[in-house]
PDB file of C-alpha atoms in Angstrom:
ATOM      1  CA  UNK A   1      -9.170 127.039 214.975  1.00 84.00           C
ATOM      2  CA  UNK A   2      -6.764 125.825 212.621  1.00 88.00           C
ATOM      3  CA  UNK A   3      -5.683 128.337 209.517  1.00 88.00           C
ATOM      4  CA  UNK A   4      -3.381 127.064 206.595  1.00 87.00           C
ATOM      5  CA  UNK A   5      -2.177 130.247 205.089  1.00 89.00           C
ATOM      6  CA  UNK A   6      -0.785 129.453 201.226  1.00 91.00           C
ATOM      7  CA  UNK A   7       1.183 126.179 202.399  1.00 91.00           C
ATOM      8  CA  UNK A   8       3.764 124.601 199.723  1.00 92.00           C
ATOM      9  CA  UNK A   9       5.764 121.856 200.103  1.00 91.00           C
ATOM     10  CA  UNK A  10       7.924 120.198 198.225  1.00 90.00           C
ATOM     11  CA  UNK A  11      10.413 117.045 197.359  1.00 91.00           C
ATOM     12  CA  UNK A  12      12.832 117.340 195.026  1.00 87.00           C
ATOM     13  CA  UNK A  13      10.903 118.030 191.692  1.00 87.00           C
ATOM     14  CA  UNK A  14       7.636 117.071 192.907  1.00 87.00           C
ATOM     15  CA  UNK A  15       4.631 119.502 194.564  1.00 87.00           C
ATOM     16  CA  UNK A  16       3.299 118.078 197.006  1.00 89.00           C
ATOM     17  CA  UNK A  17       1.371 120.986 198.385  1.00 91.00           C
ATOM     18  CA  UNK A  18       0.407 123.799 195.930  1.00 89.00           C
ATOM     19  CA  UNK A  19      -0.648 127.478 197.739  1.00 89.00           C
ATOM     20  CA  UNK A  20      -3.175 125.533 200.183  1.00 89.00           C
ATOM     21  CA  UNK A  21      -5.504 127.560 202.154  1.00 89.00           C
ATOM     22  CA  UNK A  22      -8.794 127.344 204.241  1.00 88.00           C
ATOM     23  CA  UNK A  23      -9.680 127.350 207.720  1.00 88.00           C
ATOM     24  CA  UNK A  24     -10.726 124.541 210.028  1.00 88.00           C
ATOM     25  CA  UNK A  25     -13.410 125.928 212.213  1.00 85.00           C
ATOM     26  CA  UNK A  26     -12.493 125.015 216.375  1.00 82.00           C
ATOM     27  CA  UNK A  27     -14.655 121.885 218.057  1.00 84.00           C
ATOM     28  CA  UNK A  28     -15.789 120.586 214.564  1.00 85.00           C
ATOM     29  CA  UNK A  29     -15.272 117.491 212.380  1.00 87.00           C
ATOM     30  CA  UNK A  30     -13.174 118.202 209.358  1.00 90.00           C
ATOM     31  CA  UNK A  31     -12.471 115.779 206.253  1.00 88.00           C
ATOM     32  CA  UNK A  32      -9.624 115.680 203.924  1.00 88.00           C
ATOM     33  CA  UNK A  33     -10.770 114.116 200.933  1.00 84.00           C
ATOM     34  CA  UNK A  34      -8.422 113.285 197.789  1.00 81.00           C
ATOM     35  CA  UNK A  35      -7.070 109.869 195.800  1.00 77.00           C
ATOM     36  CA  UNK A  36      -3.823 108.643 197.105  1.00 76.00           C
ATOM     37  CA  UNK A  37      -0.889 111.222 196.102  1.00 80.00           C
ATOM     38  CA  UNK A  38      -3.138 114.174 196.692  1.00 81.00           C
ATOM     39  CA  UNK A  39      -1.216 115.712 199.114  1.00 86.00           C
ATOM     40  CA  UNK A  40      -3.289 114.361 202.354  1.00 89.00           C
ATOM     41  CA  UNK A  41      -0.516 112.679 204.616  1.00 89.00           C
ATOM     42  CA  UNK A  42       1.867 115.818 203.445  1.00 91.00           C
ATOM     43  CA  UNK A  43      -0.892 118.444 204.802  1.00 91.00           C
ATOM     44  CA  UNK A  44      -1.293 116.314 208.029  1.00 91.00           C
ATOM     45  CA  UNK A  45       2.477 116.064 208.761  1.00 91.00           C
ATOM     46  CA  UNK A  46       2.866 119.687 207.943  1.00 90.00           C
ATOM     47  CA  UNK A  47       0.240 120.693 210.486  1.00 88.00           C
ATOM     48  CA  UNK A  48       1.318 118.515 212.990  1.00 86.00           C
ATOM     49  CA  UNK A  49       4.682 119.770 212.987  1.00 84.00           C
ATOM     50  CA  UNK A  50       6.812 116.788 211.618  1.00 87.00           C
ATOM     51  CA  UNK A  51       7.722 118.168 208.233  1.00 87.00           C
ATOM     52  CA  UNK A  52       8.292 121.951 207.685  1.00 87.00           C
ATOM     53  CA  UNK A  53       6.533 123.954 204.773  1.00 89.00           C
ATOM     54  CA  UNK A  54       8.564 125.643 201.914  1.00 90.00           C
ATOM     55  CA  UNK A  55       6.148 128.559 202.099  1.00 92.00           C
ATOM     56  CA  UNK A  56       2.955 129.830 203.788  1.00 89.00           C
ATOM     57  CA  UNK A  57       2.386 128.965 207.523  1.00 87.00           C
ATOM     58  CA  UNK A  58      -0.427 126.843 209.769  1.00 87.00           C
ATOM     59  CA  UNK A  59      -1.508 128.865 212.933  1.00 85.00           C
ATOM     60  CA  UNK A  60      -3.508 126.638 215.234  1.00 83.00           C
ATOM     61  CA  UNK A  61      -5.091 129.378 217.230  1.00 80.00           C
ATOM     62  CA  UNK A  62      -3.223 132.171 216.119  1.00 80.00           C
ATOM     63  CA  UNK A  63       0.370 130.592 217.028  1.00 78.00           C
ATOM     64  CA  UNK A  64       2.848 129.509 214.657  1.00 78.00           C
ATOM     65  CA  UNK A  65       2.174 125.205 214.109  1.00 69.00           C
ATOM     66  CA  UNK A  66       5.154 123.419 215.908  1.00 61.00           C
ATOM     67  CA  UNK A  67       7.125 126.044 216.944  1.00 60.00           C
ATOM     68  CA  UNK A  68       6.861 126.100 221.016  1.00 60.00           C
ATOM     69  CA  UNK A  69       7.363 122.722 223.005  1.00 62.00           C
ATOM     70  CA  UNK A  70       4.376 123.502 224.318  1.00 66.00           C
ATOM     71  CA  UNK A  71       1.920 124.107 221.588  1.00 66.00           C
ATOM     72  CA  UNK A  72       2.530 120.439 220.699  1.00 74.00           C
ATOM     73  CA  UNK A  73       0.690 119.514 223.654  1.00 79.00           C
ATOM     74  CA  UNK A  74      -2.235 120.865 221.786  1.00 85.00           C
ATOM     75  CA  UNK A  75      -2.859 118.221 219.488  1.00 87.00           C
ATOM     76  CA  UNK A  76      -2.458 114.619 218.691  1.00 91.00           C
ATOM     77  CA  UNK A  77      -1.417 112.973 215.389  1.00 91.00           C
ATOM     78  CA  UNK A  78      -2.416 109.284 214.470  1.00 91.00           C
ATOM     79  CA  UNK A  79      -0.843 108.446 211.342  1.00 90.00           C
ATOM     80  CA  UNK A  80      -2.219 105.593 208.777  1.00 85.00           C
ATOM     81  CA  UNK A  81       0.493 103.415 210.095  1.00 86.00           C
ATOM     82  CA  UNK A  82       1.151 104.266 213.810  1.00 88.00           C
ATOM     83  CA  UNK A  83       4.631 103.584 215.500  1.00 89.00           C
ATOM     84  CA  UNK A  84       4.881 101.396 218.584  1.00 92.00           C
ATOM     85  CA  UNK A  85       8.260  99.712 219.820  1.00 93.00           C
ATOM     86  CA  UNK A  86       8.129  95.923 219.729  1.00 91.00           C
ATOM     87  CA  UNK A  87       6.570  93.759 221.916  1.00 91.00           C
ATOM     88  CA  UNK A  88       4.392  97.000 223.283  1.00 94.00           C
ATOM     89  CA  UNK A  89       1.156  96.800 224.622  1.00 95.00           C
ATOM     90  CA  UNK A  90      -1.380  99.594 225.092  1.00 95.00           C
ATOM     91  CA  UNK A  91      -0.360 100.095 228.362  1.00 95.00           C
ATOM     92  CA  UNK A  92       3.261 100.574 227.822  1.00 96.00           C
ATOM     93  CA  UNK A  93       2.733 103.243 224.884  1.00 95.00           C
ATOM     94  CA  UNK A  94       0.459 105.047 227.088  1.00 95.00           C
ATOM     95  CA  UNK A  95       3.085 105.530 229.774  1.00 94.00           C
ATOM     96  CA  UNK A  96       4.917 106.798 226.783  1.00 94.00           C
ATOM     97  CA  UNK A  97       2.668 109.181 225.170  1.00 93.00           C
ATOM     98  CA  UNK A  98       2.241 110.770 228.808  1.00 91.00           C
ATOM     99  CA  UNK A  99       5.860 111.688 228.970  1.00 90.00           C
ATOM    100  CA  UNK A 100       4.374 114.457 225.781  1.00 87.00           C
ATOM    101  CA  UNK A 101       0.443 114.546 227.083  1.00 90.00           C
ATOM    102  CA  UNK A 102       0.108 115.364 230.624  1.00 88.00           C
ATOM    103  CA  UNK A 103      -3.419 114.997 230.187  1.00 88.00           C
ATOM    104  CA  UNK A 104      -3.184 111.546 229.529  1.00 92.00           C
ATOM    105  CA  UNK A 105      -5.317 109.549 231.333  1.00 91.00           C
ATOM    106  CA  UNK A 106      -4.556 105.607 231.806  1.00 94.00           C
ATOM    107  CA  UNK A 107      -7.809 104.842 233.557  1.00 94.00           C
ATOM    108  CA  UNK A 108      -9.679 106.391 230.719  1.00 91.00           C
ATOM    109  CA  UNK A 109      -7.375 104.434 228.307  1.00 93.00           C
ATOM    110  CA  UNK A 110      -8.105 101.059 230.353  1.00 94.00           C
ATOM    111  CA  UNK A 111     -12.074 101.718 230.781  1.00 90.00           C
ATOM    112  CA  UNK A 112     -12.432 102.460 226.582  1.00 88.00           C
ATOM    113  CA  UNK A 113     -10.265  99.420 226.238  1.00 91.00           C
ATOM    114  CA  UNK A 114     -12.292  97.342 228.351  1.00 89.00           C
ATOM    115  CA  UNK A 115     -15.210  98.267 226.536  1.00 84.00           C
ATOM    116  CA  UNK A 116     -13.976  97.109 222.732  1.00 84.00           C
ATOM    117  CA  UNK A 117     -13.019  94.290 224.406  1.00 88.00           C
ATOM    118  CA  UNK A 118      -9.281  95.027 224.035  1.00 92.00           C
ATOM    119  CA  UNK A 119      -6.448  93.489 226.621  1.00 94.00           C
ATOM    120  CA  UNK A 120      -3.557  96.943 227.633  1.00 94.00           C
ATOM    121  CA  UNK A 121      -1.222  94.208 228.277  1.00 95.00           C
ATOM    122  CA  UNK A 122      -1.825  92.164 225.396  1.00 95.00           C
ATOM    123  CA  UNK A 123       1.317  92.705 222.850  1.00 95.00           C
ATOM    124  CA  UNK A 124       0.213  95.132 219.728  1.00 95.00           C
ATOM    125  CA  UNK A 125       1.948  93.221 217.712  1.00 93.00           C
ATOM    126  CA  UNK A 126      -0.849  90.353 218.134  1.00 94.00           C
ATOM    127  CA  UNK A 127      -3.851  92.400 217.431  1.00 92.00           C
ATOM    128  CA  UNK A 128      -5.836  92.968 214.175  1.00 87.00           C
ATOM    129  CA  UNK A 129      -5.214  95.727 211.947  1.00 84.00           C
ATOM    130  CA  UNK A 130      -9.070  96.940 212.958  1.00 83.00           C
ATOM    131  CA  UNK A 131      -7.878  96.223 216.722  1.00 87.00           C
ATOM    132  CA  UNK A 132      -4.942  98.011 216.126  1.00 89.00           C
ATOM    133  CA  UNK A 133      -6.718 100.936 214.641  1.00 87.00           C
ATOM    134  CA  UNK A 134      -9.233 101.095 217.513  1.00 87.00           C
ATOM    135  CA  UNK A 135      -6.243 100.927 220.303  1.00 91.00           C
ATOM    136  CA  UNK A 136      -4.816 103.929 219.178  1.00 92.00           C
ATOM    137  CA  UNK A 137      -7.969 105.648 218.463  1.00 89.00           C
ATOM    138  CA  UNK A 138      -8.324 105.304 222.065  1.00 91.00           C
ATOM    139  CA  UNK A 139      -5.153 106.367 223.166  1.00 93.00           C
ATOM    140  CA  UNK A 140      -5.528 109.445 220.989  1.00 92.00           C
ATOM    141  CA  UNK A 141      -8.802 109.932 222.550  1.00 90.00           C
ATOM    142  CA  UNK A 142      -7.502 109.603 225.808  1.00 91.00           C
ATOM    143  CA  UNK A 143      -4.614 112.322 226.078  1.00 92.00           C
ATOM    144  CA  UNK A 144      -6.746 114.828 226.257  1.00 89.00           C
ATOM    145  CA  UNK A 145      -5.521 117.507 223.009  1.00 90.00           C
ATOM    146  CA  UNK A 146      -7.936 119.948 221.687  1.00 89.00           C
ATOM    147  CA  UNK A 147      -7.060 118.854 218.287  1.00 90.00           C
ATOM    148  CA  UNK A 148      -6.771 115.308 216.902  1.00 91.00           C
ATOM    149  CA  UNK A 149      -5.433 114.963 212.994  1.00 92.00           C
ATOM    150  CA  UNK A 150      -6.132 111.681 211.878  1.00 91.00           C
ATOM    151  CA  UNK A 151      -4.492 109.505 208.835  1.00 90.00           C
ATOM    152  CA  UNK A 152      -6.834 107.115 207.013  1.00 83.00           C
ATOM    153  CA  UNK A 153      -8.417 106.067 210.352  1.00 81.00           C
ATOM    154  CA  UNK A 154     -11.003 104.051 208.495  1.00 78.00           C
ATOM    155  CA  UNK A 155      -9.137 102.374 205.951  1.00 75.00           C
ATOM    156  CA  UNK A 156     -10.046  99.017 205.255  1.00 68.00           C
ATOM    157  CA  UNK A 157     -11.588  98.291 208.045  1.00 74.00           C
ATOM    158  CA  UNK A 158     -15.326  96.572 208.271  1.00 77.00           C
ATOM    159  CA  UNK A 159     -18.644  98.872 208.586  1.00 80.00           C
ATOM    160  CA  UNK A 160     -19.234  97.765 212.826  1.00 80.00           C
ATOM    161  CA  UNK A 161     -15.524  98.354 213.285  1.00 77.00           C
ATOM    162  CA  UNK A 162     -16.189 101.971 211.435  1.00 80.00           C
ATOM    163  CA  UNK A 163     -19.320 103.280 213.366  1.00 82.00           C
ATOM    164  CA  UNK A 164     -18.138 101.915 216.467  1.00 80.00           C
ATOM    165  CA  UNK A 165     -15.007 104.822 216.138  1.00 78.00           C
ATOM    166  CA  UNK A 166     -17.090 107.219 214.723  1.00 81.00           C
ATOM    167  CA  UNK A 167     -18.831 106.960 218.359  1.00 83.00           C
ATOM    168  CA  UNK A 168     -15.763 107.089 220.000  1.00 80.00           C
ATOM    169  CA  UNK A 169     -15.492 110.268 218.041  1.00 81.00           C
ATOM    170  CA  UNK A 170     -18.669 111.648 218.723  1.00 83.00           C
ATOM    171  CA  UNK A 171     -18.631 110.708 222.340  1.00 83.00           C
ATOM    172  CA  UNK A 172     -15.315 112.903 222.857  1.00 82.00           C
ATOM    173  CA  UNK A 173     -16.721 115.689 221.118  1.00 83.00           C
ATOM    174  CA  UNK A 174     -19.978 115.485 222.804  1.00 82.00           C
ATOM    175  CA  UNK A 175     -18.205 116.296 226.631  1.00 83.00           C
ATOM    176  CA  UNK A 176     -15.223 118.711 225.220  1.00 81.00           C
ATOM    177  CA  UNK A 177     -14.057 121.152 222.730  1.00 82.00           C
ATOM    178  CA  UNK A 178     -12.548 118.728 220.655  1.00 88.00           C
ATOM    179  CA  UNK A 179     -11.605 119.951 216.883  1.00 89.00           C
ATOM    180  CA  UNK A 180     -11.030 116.711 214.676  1.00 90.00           C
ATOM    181  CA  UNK A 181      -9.356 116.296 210.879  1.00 92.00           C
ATOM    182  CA  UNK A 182      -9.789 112.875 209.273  1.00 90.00           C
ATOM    183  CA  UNK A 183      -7.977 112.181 205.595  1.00 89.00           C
ATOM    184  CA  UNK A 184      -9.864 109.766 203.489  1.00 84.00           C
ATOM    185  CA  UNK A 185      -9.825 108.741 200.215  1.00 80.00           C
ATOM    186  CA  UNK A 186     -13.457 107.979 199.686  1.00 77.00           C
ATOM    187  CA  UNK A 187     -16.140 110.092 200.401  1.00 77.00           C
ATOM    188  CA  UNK A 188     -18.397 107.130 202.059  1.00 74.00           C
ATOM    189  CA  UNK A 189     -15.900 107.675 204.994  1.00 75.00           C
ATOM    190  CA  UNK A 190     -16.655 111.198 205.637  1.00 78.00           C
ATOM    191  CA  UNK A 191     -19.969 112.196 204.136  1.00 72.00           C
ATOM    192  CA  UNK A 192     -21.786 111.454 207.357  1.00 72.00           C
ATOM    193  CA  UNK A 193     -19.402 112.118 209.563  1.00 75.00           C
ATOM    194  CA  UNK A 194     -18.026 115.586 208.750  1.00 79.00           C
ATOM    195  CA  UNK A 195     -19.771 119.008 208.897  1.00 76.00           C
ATOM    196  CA  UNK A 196     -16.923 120.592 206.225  1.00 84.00           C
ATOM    197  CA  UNK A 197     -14.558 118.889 203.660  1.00 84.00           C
ATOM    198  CA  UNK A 198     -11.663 120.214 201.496  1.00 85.00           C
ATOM    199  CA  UNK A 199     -11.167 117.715 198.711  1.00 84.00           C
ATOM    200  CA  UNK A 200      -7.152 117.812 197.549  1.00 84.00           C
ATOM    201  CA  UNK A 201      -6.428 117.082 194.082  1.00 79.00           C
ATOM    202  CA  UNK A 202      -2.177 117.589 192.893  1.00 80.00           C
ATOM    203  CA  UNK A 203      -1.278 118.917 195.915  1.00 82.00           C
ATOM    204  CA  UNK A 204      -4.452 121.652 195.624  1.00 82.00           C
ATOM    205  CA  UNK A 205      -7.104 122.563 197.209  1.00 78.00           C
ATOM    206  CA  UNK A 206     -10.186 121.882 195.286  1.00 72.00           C
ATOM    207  CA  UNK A 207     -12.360 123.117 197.341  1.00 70.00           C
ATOM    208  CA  UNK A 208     -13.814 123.294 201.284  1.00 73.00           C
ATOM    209  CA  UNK A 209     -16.412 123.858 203.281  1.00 71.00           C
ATOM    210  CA  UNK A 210     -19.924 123.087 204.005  1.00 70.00           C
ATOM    211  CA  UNK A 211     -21.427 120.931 200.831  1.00 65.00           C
ATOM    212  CA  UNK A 212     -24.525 120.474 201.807  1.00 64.00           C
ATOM    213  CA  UNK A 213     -24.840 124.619 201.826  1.00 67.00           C
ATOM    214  CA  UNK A 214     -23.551 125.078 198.849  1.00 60.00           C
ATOM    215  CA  UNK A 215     -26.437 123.120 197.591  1.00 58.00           C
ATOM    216  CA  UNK A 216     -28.575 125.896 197.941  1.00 62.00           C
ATOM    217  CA  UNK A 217     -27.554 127.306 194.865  1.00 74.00           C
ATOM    218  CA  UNK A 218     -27.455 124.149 192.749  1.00 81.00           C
ATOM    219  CA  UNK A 219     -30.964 122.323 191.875  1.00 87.00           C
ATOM    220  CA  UNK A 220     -32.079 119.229 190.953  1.00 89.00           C
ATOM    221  CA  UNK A 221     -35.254 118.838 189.319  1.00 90.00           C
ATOM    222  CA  UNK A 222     -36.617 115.428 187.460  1.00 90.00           C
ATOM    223  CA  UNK A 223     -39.258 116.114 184.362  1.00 90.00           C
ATOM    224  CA  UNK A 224     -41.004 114.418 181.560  1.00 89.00           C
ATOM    225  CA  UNK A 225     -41.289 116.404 178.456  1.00 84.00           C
ATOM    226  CA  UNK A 226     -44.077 114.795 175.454  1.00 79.00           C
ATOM    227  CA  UNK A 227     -42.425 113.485 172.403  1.00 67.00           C
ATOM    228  CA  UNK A 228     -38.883 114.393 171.145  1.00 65.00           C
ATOM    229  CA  UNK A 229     -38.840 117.624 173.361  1.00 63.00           C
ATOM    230  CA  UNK A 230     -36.171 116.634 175.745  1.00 71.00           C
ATOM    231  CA  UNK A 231     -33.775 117.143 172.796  1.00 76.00           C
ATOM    232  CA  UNK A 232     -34.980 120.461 171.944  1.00 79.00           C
ATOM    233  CA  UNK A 233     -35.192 121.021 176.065  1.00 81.00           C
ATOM    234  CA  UNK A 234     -31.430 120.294 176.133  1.00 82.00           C
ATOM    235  CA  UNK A 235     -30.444 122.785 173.747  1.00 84.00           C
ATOM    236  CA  UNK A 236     -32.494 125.569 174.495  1.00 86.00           C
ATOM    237  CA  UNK A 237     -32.131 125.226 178.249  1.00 87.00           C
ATOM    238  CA  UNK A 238     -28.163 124.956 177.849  1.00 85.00           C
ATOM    239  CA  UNK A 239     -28.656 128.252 176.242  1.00 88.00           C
ATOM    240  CA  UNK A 240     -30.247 130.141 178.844  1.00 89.00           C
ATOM    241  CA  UNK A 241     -29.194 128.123 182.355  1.00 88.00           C
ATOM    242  CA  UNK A 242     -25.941 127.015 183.709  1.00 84.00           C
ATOM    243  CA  UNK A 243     -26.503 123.255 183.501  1.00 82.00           C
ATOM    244  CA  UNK A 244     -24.454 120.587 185.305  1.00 78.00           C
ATOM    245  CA  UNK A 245     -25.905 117.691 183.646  1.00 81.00           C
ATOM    246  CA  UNK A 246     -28.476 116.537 181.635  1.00 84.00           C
ATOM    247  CA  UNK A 247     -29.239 112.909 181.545  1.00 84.00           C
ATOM    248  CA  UNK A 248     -32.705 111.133 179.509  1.00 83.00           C
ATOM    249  CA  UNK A 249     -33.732 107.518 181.147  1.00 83.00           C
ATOM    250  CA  UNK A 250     -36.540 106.302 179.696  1.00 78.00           C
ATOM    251  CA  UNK A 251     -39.424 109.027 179.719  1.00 79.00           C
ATOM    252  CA  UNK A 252     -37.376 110.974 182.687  1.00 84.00           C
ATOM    253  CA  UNK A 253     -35.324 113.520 182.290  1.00 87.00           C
ATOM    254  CA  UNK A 254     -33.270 114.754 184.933  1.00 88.00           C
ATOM    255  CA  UNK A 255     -31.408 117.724 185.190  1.00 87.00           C
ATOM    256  CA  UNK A 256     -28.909 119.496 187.835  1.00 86.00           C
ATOM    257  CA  UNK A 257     -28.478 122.998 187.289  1.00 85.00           C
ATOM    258  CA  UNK A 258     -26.934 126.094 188.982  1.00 82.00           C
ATOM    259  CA  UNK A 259     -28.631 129.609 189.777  1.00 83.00           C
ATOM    260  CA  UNK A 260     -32.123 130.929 191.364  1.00 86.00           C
ATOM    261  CA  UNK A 261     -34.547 127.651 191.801  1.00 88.00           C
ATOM    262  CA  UNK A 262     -37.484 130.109 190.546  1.00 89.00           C
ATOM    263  CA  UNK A 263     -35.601 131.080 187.135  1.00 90.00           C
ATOM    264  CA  UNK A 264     -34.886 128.032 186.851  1.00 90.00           C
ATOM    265  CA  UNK A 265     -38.083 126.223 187.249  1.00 91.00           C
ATOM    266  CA  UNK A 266     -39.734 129.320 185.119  1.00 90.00           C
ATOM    267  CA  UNK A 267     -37.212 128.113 182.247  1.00 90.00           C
ATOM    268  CA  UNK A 268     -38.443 124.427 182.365  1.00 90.00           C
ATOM    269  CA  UNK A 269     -41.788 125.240 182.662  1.00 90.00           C
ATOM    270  CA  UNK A 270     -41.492 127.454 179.428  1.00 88.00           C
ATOM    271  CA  UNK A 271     -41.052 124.569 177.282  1.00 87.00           C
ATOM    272  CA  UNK A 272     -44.261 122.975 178.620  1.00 86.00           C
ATOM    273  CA  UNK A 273     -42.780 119.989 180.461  1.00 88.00           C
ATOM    274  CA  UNK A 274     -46.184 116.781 181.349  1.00 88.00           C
ATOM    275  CA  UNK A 275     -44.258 116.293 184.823  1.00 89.00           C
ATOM    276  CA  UNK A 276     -41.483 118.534 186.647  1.00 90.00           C
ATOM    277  CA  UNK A 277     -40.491 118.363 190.524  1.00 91.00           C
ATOM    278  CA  UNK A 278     -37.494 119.257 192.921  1.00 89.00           C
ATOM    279  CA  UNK A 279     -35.983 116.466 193.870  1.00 86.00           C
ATOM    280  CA  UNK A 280     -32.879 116.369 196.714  1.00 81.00           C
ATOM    281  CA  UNK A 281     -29.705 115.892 195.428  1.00 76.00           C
ATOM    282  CA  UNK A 282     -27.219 113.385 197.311  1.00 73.00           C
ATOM    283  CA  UNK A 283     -23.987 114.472 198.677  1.00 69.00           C
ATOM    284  CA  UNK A 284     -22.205 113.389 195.999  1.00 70.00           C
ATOM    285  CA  UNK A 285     -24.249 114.944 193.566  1.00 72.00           C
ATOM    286  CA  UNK A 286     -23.246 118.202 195.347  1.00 71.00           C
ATOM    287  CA  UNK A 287     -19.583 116.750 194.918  1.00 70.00           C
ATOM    288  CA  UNK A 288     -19.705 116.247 191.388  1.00 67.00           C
ATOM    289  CA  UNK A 289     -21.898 119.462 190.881  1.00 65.00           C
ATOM    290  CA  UNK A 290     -18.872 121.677 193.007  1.00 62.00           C
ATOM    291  CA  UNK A 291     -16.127 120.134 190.621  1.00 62.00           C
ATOM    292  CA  UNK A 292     -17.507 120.300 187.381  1.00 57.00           C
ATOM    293  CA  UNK A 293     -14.750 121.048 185.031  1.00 49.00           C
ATOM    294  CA  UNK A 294     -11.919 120.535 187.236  1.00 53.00           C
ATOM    295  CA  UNK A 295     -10.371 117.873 185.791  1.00 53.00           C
ATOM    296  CA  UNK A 296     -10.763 115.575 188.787  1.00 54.00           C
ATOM    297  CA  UNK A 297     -11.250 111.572 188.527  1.00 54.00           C
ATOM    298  CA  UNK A 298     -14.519 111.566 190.878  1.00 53.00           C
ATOM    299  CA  UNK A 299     -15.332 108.360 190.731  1.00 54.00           C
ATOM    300  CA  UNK A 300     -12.182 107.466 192.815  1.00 52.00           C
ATOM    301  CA  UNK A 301     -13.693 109.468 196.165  1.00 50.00           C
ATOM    302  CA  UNK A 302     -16.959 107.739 195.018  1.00 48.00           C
ATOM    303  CA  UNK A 303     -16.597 104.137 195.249  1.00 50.00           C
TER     304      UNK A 303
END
């Protein structure tokens, strides 16, 4: 388990991380999600040890992040733009990362390589920037940590390319404890992927968790009401329910609205709708429900 206890950081006169806090349950699949300068690659760092925070503390099972030699064994960070010296190959940086991972295993590293159809001697340098991305997937895969904190794994790289490291990620999780935290900048990246998301906004935490629970207190429902009465609907219902949106195409009006489904349904029903249902709302429309009001841009995490 990872805890992030009121982190701020800092640079110069600019916030980078605000009083963050939440908790990143152990052997589960947790997404960062905020718009480039939210703070994501700041929060990585911090947890992994490479930059120190100007207040608060991470505890990655109840010890201090970074502070033992050993600890650091623990996890495994892939930045957006990993390091490798030049002319390296796959199998030269993983005789280097198992001077830090003792659980490294080359074999492992060759038989996943072999399998993307990737060459360990073959110069980095030469490959792809998916290829690239899916070498030192691998290699992160491959030494073994109980946590792996990932940098905008998927960025720009094509849907098969995508789902074929989501199985990689899957796979390892499948045969060990592994706890995983991917940053993204659009939700497409993580929506399937991830069981709980914190979405950073200004260095913030907007919120985190489990969306898809927290859709059992916010309804969609699609109804047709005779005439003009949608406008009366709108107004009278914004009276009495905590409305999200209300939106009119054509005969259909549909509605998202927070509270008890029953009082809720009782209130449309009151103003003698022709047609009203439940309909299931989308994982972004839980998005957009959870930060109504905010302030946040969603249609950046949306696109």
């Amino acid at each position: 388990m990872i805890e992030v206890q009121h982190v701020t950081k800092q640079f110069d006169n600019i916030t980078a991380l605000n009083d963050v806090t939440f908790t990143i349950p152990g052997g589960s699949m947790f997404g960062l999600l905020g718009t480039n300068g939210a703070g994501k690659s700041t929060l990585l760092r911090v947890m992994a040890g490479i930059l120190a925070c100007d207040a608060g503390r991470i505890l990655i099972d109840q010890e201090p992040c970074g502070e033992h030699p050993e600890g650091k064994e623990k996890f495994f960070y892939l930045p957006d733009d990993p390091y490798y010296f030049p002319n390296a190959s796959m199998e030269v940086m993983t005789g280097f990362y198992r001077r830090q991972y003792t659980g490294m295993d080359p074999e492992s590293v060759a038989y996943m390589a072999e399998r993307l159809e990737l060459d360990i001697r073959r110069p980095l340098r030469t490959f792809s920037k998916g290829m690239k991305r899916q070498a030192f997937l691998i290699m992160a895969l491959c030494a073994d940590t109980e946590y792996l904190l990932c940098d905008e794994v998927f960025d720009g790289l094509d849907p098969l390319v995508t789902e074929v490291m989501k199985d990689l990620f899957r796979k390892e999780m499948e045969e060990r404890n592994l706890t995983v935290v991917v940053a993204a900048h659009k939700l497409k990246d993580l929506e399937e992927f991830c069981q709980d998301i914190a979405i950073l906004h200004k260095g913030g935490i907007l919120l985190a968790g489990d969306m898809r629970k927290r859709a059992g207190e916010v309804f969609k429902i699609q109804c047709v009401f005779d005439g003009d009465g949608s406008k009366a609907a709108e107004e009278e219902l914004r009276a009495c329910l905590d409305l999200v949106r209300f939106r009119q195409e054509g005969y259909f009006t549909t509605l998202i609205a927070r509270g008890a489904k029953e009082e809720i349904l009782e209130q449309i029903q009151a103003r003698n709708p022709v047609f009203c249902r439940e309909v299931p709302m989308t994982l972004q429309e839980i998005f957009l429900a959870e930060m109504e009001g905010n302030g946040y841009d969603v249609g950046k995490v949306f696109q």
